[in-house]
Amino acid sequence: MRRLTSSEKDLLASIEQQLSARRRTVITPDIVEQATHLVRSMTDPRPGLHELVGPVCTTSDIVAWLGISRQGINKAVRTNRILAVQSPSTIWYYPTWQLMANHSVIDDMSDVLGRLRGRVHQLTAASWFQRPLEVLDQTTPAQWMLEGHDLHTLVGAAESFATAEERRPSPVPLFDPEIQATSL
């Protein structure tokens, strides 16, 4: 058996504290099974951010790549010209697929992101760009844009996805907070 990390020890101490603060209770095998299931689901390895949205870079990387200020990056994110995902530690990351070799951002991003922003969680939207879609001939939205296919079809797919998410939102994907950014 391995040694527990400090955060794992903290979890056990918190459980012990909760049990100690109550009157003696009867713990049945069913309760043990439910608690085990809960702990397993909370501690199972999570995918990395890059597995959900593709390789990412940091704000300082994208500032250097595009040659604009942090304020310019923030404005581009607010106006749907750049796709960004905020980590639980409030650090912003940017999928690198949207950055072009000529130090620009892929064209027409605002048309697609405009259909998703405010209707779909940012991480759900970012992972949508990496999912092959039947309406796009099993191509991902990111690849569809990079290959210069019909924008109208992609905007329609984004609108359909956002509408479906508004009706029945998907759970926001969880990811490992240890994020490995790609250097540009």
Coordinates of N, CA and C in Angstrom, one line a residue:
M1 N 0.8 -1.2 0.0 CA 0.0 0.0 0.0 C 0.9 1.2 0.0
R2 N 0.4 2.3 -0.6 CA 1.1 3.5 -0.7 C 0.8 4.4 0.5
R3 N 1.6 5.5 0.7 CA 1.3 6.5 1.8 C 0.2 7.4 1.2
L4 N -0.6 7.9 2.1 CA -1.6 8.9 1.7 C -1.0 10.3 1.6
T5 N -1.6 11.0 0.6 CA -1.1 12.4 0.5 C -1.7 13.2 1.6
S6 N -1.3 14.4 1.8 CA -1.8 15.3 2.8 C -3.3 15.6 2.6
S7 N -3.7 15.8 1.4 CA -5.1 16.1 1.1 C -6.0 14.8 1.4
E8 N -5.5 13.7 1.1 CA -6.2 12.4 1.4 C -6.3 12.3 2.9
K9 N -5.3 12.6 3.7 CA -5.3 12.5 5.1 C -6.3 13.5 5.7
D10 N -6.4 14.7 5.0 CA -7.4 15.7 5.4 C -8.8 15.2 5.2
L11 N -9.0 14.5 4.1 CA -10.4 14.0 3.9 C -10.8 13.0 5.0
L12 N -9.9 12.1 5.3 CA -10.2 11.1 6.4 C -10.4 11.8 7.7
A13 N -9.6 12.8 8.0 CA -9.7 13.5 9.3 C -11.1 14.3 9.3
S14 N -11.5 14.8 8.2 CA -12.8 15.5 8.1 C -14.0 14.5 8.4
I15 N -13.9 13.3 7.8 CA -14.9 12.3 8.0 C -14.9 11.8 9.5
E16 N -13.7 11.7 10.1 CA -13.6 11.3 11.5 C -14.2 12.4 12.3
Q17 N -14.0 13.6 12.0 CA -14.5 14.7 12.8 C -16.1 14.7 12.7
Q18 N -16.6 14.5 11.5 CA -18.1 14.5 11.4 C -18.7 13.3 12.2
L19 N -18.0 12.2 12.2 CA -18.6 11.0 13.0 C -18.4 11.3 14.5
S20 N -17.3 11.9 14.9 CA -17.1 12.1 16.3 C -18.1 13.2 16.9
A21 N -18.5 14.1 16.0 CA -19.4 15.2 16.5 C -20.8 14.7 16.7
R22 N -21.1 13.5 16.3 CA -22.5 13.0 16.4 C -22.6 11.9 17.5
R23 N -23.8 11.7 17.9 CA -24.0 10.6 18.8 C -23.7 9.3 18.0
R24 N -23.4 8.3 18.7 CA -23.0 7.0 18.1 C -24.1 6.6 17.2
T25 N -23.7 6.2 16.0 CA -24.7 5.8 14.9 C -24.5 4.4 14.5
V26 N -25.5 3.8 13.9 CA -25.3 2.4 13.4 C -24.9 2.6 12.0
I27 N -23.8 2.0 11.7 CA -23.2 2.0 10.3 C -23.5 0.6 9.7
T28 N -24.4 0.6 8.8 CA -24.8 -0.7 8.1 C -23.8 -0.9 6.9
P29 N -23.8 -2.2 6.5 CA -23.0 -2.5 5.3 C -23.5 -1.6 4.1
D30 N -24.7 -1.3 4.0 CA -25.3 -0.5 2.9 C -24.7 0.9 3.0
I31 N -24.6 1.5 4.2 CA -24.0 2.8 4.3 C -22.5 2.8 4.0
V32 N -21.8 1.8 4.4 CA -20.4 1.6 4.0 C -20.3 1.6 2.5
E33 N -21.1 0.8 1.8 CA -21.1 0.6 0.4 C -21.3 2.0 -0.3
Q34 N -22.3 2.7 0.2 CA -22.6 4.0 -0.4 C -21.5 5.0 -0.2
A35 N -20.9 5.0 1.0 CA -19.8 5.9 1.3 C -18.6 5.6 0.4
T36 N -18.3 4.3 0.2 CA -17.2 3.8 -0.6 C -17.4 4.3 -2.0
H37 N -18.7 4.1 -2.5 CA -19.0 4.5 -3.9 C -18.8 6.0 -4.1
L38 N -19.2 6.8 -3.1 CA -19.1 8.3 -3.1 C -17.6 8.7 -3.1
V39 N -16.8 8.1 -2.3 CA -15.4 8.4 -2.2 C -14.7 8.0 -3.5
R40 N -15.0 6.8 -4.0 CA -14.5 6.4 -5.3 C -14.8 7.3 -6.4
S41 N -16.0 7.8 -6.5 CA -16.4 8.7 -7.6 C -15.7 10.0 -7.4
M42 N -15.5 10.5 -6.2 CA -14.8 11.7 -6.0 C -13.3 11.7 -6.2
T43 N -12.7 10.5 -6.1 CA -11.2 10.4 -6.1 C -10.7 9.7 -7.3
D44 N -11.6 9.2 -8.2 CA -11.2 8.5 -9.4 C -10.3 9.5 -10.2
P45 N -9.3 9.1 -11.0 CA -8.6 10.0 -11.8 C -9.5 10.7 -12.8
R46 N -9.2 12.0 -13.0 CA -10.0 12.8 -13.9 C -9.1 13.0 -15.1
P47 N -9.7 13.2 -16.3 CA -8.9 13.6 -17.5 C -8.3 14.9 -17.3
G48 N -7.2 15.1 -18.0 CA -6.5 16.4 -18.0 C -7.3 17.3 -18.9
L49 N -7.1 18.6 -18.7 CA -7.8 19.6 -19.5 C -7.6 19.4 -21.0
H50 N -6.3 19.0 -21.3 CA -5.9 18.8 -22.7 C -6.7 17.6 -23.3
E51 N -7.1 16.7 -22.5 CA -7.9 15.6 -23.0 C -9.3 16.0 -23.3
L52 N -9.8 17.0 -22.7 CA -11.2 17.5 -23.0 C -11.2 18.6 -24.1
V53 N -10.2 19.4 -24.2 CA -10.3 20.6 -25.1 C -9.1 20.6 -26.0
G54 N -8.2 19.7 -26.0 CA -7.0 19.7 -26.8 C -5.9 20.5 -26.1
P55 N -4.7 20.6 -26.7 CA -3.6 21.3 -26.0 C -4.0 22.8 -25.7
V56 N -3.5 23.3 -24.6 CA -3.8 24.7 -24.2 C -2.5 25.4 -23.9
C57 N -2.7 26.8 -24.0 CA -1.6 27.6 -23.6 C -2.1 28.6 -22.6
T58 N -1.2 29.4 -21.9 CA -1.5 30.3 -20.9 C -1.7 31.7 -21.5
T59 N -2.2 32.6 -20.7 CA -2.4 34.0 -21.1 C -1.1 34.6 -21.6
S60 N 0.0 34.4 -20.9 CA 1.2 35.0 -21.3 C 1.7 34.5 -22.6
D61 N 1.4 33.2 -22.9 CA 1.8 32.6 -24.1 C 1.0 33.2 -25.3
I62 N -0.3 33.3 -25.1 CA -1.1 33.9 -26.2 C -0.9 35.4 -26.4
V63 N -0.5 36.1 -25.4 CA -0.1 37.5 -25.5 C 1.1 37.6 -26.4
A64 N 2.1 36.8 -26.1 CA 3.3 36.8 -26.9 C 3.1 36.3 -28.3
W65 N 2.3 35.3 -28.5 CA 2.0 34.8 -29.8 C 1.3 35.8 -30.7
L66 N 0.2 36.4 -30.2 CA -0.6 37.3 -30.9 C 0.0 38.8 -30.9
G67 N 0.9 39.0 -30.0 CA 1.5 40.4 -29.9 C 0.6 41.4 -29.5
I68 N -0.4 41.1 -28.7 CA -1.3 42.1 -28.1 C -1.3 42.0 -26.6
S69 N -1.9 43.0 -25.9 CA -1.9 43.1 -24.5 C -2.9 42.1 -23.9
R70 N -2.7 41.9 -22.5 CA -3.7 41.0 -21.8 C -5.1 41.6 -21.9
Q71 N -5.2 42.9 -21.9 CA -6.5 43.6 -22.1 C -7.1 43.2 -23.4
G72 N -6.2 43.2 -24.4 CA -6.7 42.8 -25.8 C -7.2 41.4 -25.8
I73 N -6.5 40.5 -25.1 CA -6.9 39.1 -25.0 C -8.2 39.0 -24.3
N74 N -8.4 39.7 -23.2 CA -9.6 39.7 -22.4 C -10.8 40.2 -23.3
K75 N -10.6 41.3 -24.0 CA -11.6 41.8 -24.9 C -12.0 40.8 -26.0
A76 N -11.0 40.1 -26.6 CA -11.2 39.1 -27.6 C -12.1 38.0 -27.0
V77 N -11.8 37.6 -25.8 CA -12.6 36.5 -25.1 C -14.0 37.0 -24.9
R78 N -14.2 38.2 -24.4 CA -15.5 38.8 -24.1 C -16.3 39.0 -25.4
T79 N -15.7 39.2 -26.5 CA -16.4 39.4 -27.8 C -16.4 38.2 -28.7
N80 N -16.1 37.0 -28.0 CA -16.2 35.7 -28.7 C -15.2 35.5 -29.8
R81 N -14.1 36.2 -29.9 CA -13.1 36.0 -30.9 C -12.1 35.0 -30.5
I82 N -12.0 34.7 -29.2 CA -11.0 33.7 -28.7 C -11.7 32.8 -27.7
L83 N -11.5 31.5 -27.8 CA -12.1 30.6 -26.9 C -11.1 30.4 -25.7
A84 N -11.7 30.5 -24.5 CA -10.9 30.4 -23.3 C -11.6 29.6 -22.2
V85 N -10.8 29.0 -21.4 CA -11.4 28.1 -20.3 C -10.7 28.6 -19.0
Q86 N -11.5 28.8 -18.0 CA -10.9 29.2 -16.7 C -10.8 27.9 -15.8
S87 N -9.6 27.7 -15.2 CA -9.4 26.6 -14.3 C -10.0 26.9 -12.9
P88 N -10.2 25.8 -12.1 CA -10.7 26.1 -10.7 C -9.8 27.1 -10.0
S89 N -8.6 27.2 -10.3 CA -7.7 28.2 -9.6 C -7.7 29.5 -10.3
T90 N -8.7 29.7 -11.2 CA -9.0 31.0 -11.9 C -7.9 31.4 -12.9
I91 N -7.1 30.5 -13.3 CA -6.1 30.8 -14.4 C -6.8 30.5 -15.7
W92 N -6.6 31.4 -16.7 CA -7.2 31.2 -18.0 C -6.3 30.4 -18.9
Y93 N -6.9 29.5 -19.7 CA -6.2 28.7 -20.7 C -6.9 28.8 -22.0
Y94 N -6.1 28.7 -23.1 CA -6.6 28.9 -24.4 C -6.3 27.7 -25.3
P95 N -7.3 27.0 -25.9 CA -7.0 25.9 -26.8 C -6.1 26.4 -27.9
T96 N -5.0 25.7 -28.2 CA -4.0 26.1 -29.2 C -4.5 25.9 -30.6
W97 N -5.5 25.0 -30.8 CA -6.0 24.7 -32.2 C -6.5 26.0 -32.9
Q98 N -6.9 27.0 -32.1 CA -7.5 28.2 -32.7 C -6.4 29.2 -33.1
L99 N -5.2 29.0 -32.8 CA -4.1 29.9 -33.1 C -3.5 29.5 -34.5
M100 N -3.4 30.4 -35.4 CA -2.9 30.1 -36.7 C -1.4 30.4 -36.8
A101 N -0.7 29.8 -37.8 CA 0.7 29.9 -38.0 C 1.2 31.4 -38.2
N102 N 0.3 32.2 -38.8 CA 0.6 33.6 -39.0 C 0.4 34.5 -37.8
H103 N 0.3 33.9 -36.6 CA 0.2 34.6 -35.4 C -1.2 35.4 -35.3
S104 N -2.2 34.8 -35.8 CA -3.6 35.3 -35.7 C -4.4 34.2 -35.1
V105 N -5.7 34.5 -34.9 CA -6.7 33.5 -34.4 C -7.6 33.1 -35.6
I106 N -8.1 31.9 -35.6 CA -8.9 31.4 -36.6 C -10.1 32.3 -36.9
D107 N -10.4 32.5 -38.2 CA -11.4 33.3 -38.6 C -12.8 32.8 -38.2
D108 N -13.7 33.7 -38.0 CA -15.1 33.4 -37.8 C -15.4 32.7 -36.4
M109 N -14.5 32.8 -35.5 CA -14.7 32.2 -34.2 C -15.9 32.9 -33.5
S110 N -16.1 34.2 -33.7 CA -17.2 34.9 -33.0 C -18.5 34.4 -33.5
D111 N -18.7 34.0 -34.7 CA -20.0 33.5 -35.2 C -20.4 32.2 -34.5
V112 N -19.4 31.4 -34.2 CA -19.7 30.1 -33.6 C -19.8 30.3 -32.0
L113 N -18.8 30.9 -31.4 CA -18.8 31.1 -30.0 C -20.0 32.0 -29.6
G114 N -20.5 32.9 -30.4 CA -21.6 33.7 -30.1 C -22.9 32.9 -29.9
R115 N -23.0 31.7 -30.5 CA -24.1 30.8 -30.3 C -24.0 30.1 -29.0
L116 N -22.8 29.9 -28.5 CA -22.6 29.1 -27.2 C -22.5 30.0 -26.0
R117 N -21.9 31.1 -26.1 CA -21.6 31.9 -24.9 C -22.8 32.3 -24.1
G118 N -22.8 32.1 -22.8 CA -23.9 32.5 -22.0 C -25.0 31.4 -22.0
R119 N -24.9 30.4 -22.8 CA -25.9 29.4 -22.9 C -25.3 28.0 -22.5
V120 N -24.0 27.9 -22.7 CA -23.3 26.7 -22.4 C -22.1 27.0 -21.5
H121 N -21.9 26.2 -20.5 CA -20.7 26.4 -19.7 C -19.4 26.4 -20.6
Q122 N -18.5 27.3 -20.2 CA -17.3 27.5 -21.1 C -16.5 26.2 -21.3
L123 N -16.4 25.3 -20.3 CA -15.7 24.1 -20.5 C -16.5 23.1 -21.3
T124 N -17.8 23.1 -21.2 CA -18.6 22.3 -22.1 C -18.5 22.7 -23.5
A125 N -18.5 24.0 -23.7 CA -18.4 24.6 -25.1 C -17.0 24.2 -25.6
A126 N -16.0 24.4 -24.8 CA -14.6 24.1 -25.3 C -14.5 22.6 -25.7
S127 N -15.0 21.8 -24.9 CA -15.0 20.3 -25.2 C -15.8 20.0 -26.4
W128 N -16.9 20.7 -26.7 CA -17.7 20.5 -27.9 C -16.9 20.6 -29.1
F129 N -16.0 21.6 -29.2 CA -15.2 21.8 -30.3 C -14.3 20.6 -30.7
Q130 N -14.1 19.7 -29.7 CA -13.2 18.5 -29.9 C -14.0 17.2 -30.2
R131 N -15.4 17.3 -30.2 CA -16.2 16.1 -30.4 C -16.6 15.9 -31.9
P132 N -16.3 14.8 -32.5 CA -16.8 14.6 -33.9 C -18.3 14.6 -33.9
L133 N -18.9 15.3 -34.9 CA -20.3 15.5 -35.0 C -20.8 14.9 -36.3
E134 N -21.9 14.2 -36.2 CA -22.5 13.6 -37.4 C -22.8 14.6 -38.5
V135 N -23.4 15.8 -38.1 CA -23.7 16.8 -39.0 C -22.5 17.4 -39.7
L136 N -21.3 17.2 -39.2 CA -20.1 17.7 -39.8 C -19.3 16.5 -40.4
D137 N -20.0 15.5 -40.8 CA -19.4 14.3 -41.4 C -18.3 13.7 -40.4
Q138 N -18.7 13.6 -39.2 CA -17.8 13.0 -38.1 C -16.5 13.8 -37.9
T139 N -16.5 15.0 -38.3 CA -15.4 15.9 -38.1 C -15.6 16.7 -36.8
T140 N -14.6 17.1 -36.1 CA -14.8 18.0 -34.9 C -15.1 19.4 -35.4
P141 N -15.8 20.2 -34.6 CA -16.0 21.6 -35.0 C -14.7 22.3 -35.2
A142 N -13.7 22.0 -34.3 CA -12.4 22.7 -34.5 C -11.8 22.3 -35.8
Q143 N -11.8 21.1 -36.2 CA -11.2 20.7 -37.5 C -12.0 21.2 -38.6
W144 N -13.3 21.3 -38.5 CA -14.2 21.8 -39.5 C -13.8 23.3 -39.8
M145 N -13.5 24.0 -38.8 CA -13.1 25.4 -38.9 C -11.7 25.5 -39.6
L146 N -10.8 24.7 -39.1 CA -9.4 24.7 -39.6 C -9.4 24.4 -41.1
E147 N -10.3 23.5 -41.5 CA -10.3 23.0 -42.9 C -11.1 24.0 -43.8
G148 N -11.7 25.0 -43.2 CA -12.4 26.0 -44.0 C -13.7 25.6 -44.6
H149 N -14.4 24.6 -43.9 CA -15.7 24.1 -44.4 C -16.7 25.2 -44.2
D150 N -17.9 24.9 -44.7 CA -19.1 25.8 -44.6 C -19.4 26.3 -43.2
L151 N -19.3 27.6 -43.0 CA -19.5 28.2 -41.7 C -21.0 28.1 -41.2
H152 N -21.9 28.2 -42.2 CA -23.3 28.1 -41.9 C -23.7 26.8 -41.2
T153 N -23.1 25.7 -41.7 CA -23.4 24.4 -41.1 C -22.9 24.3 -39.7
L154 N -21.7 24.9 -39.5 CA -21.1 24.8 -38.1 C -21.9 25.7 -37.2
V155 N -22.3 26.9 -37.6 CA -23.1 27.8 -36.7 C -24.4 27.1 -36.4
G156 N -25.0 26.4 -37.4 CA -26.2 25.7 -37.1 C -26.0 24.6 -36.1
A157 N -24.9 23.9 -36.2 CA -24.6 22.8 -35.2 C -24.4 23.4 -33.8
A158 N -23.7 24.6 -33.7 CA -23.5 25.2 -32.4 C -24.8 25.7 -31.8
E159 N -25.7 26.2 -32.7 CA -27.0 26.7 -32.2 C -27.8 25.5 -31.7
S160 N -27.8 24.4 -32.4 CA -28.5 23.2 -32.0 C -28.0 22.6 -30.7
F161 N -26.7 22.6 -30.5 CA -26.1 22.2 -29.3 C -26.5 23.1 -28.1
A162 N -26.4 24.4 -28.3 CA -26.7 25.3 -27.3 C -28.2 25.2 -26.8
T163 N -29.1 25.0 -27.8 CA -30.5 24.8 -27.5 C -30.7 23.6 -26.7
A164 N -30.1 22.5 -27.1 CA -30.2 21.2 -26.4 C -29.7 21.3 -25.0
E165 N -28.5 22.1 -24.8 CA -27.9 22.2 -23.5 C -28.8 23.1 -22.6
E166 N -29.5 24.1 -23.2 CA -30.4 24.9 -22.4 C -31.6 24.1 -21.8
R167 N -32.1 23.1 -22.7 CA -33.2 22.3 -22.3 C -32.8 21.3 -21.2
R168 N -31.6 20.7 -21.4 CA -31.1 19.6 -20.5 C -29.6 19.7 -20.4
P169 N -29.1 20.6 -19.5 CA -27.7 20.8 -19.5 C -26.9 19.5 -19.1
S170 N -25.8 19.3 -19.8 CA -24.9 18.2 -19.4 C -24.1 18.6 -18.2
P171 N -23.7 17.6 -17.4 CA -22.8 17.9 -16.3 C -21.5 18.6 -16.8
V172 N -21.1 19.6 -16.1 CA -19.8 20.2 -16.5 C -18.7 19.2 -16.3
P173 N -17.9 19.0 -17.3 CA -16.8 18.0 -17.2 C -15.8 18.4 -16.1
L174 N -15.4 17.4 -15.3 CA -14.4 17.7 -14.3 C -13.1 17.3 -14.9
F175 N -12.0 18.0 -14.5 CA -10.7 17.7 -15.0 C -9.7 17.8 -13.9
D176 N -8.6 17.2 -14.1 CA -7.5 17.2 -13.2 C -6.9 18.6 -13.1
P177 N -6.8 19.2 -12.0 CA -6.4 20.6 -11.9 C -4.9 20.9 -12.2
E178 N -4.2 19.8 -12.3 CA -2.8 19.9 -12.7 C -2.7 20.1 -14.2
I179 N -2.7 21.3 -14.7 CA -2.8 21.6 -16.1 C -1.4 21.8 -16.7
Q180 N -1.2 21.1 -17.9 CA 0.1 21.2 -18.6 C -0.2 22.0 -19.8
A181 N 0.3 23.3 -19.8 CA 0.1 24.1 -20.9 C 1.2 23.9 -22.0
T182 N 0.9 24.1 -23.2 CA 1.8 23.9 -24.3 C 2.5 25.2 -24.5
S183 N 3.8 25.2 -24.7 CA 4.6 26.4 -25.1 C 4.4 26.6 -26.5
L184 N 4.2 27.9 -26.9 CA 4.1 28.2 -28.3 C 5.4 28.6 -28.9

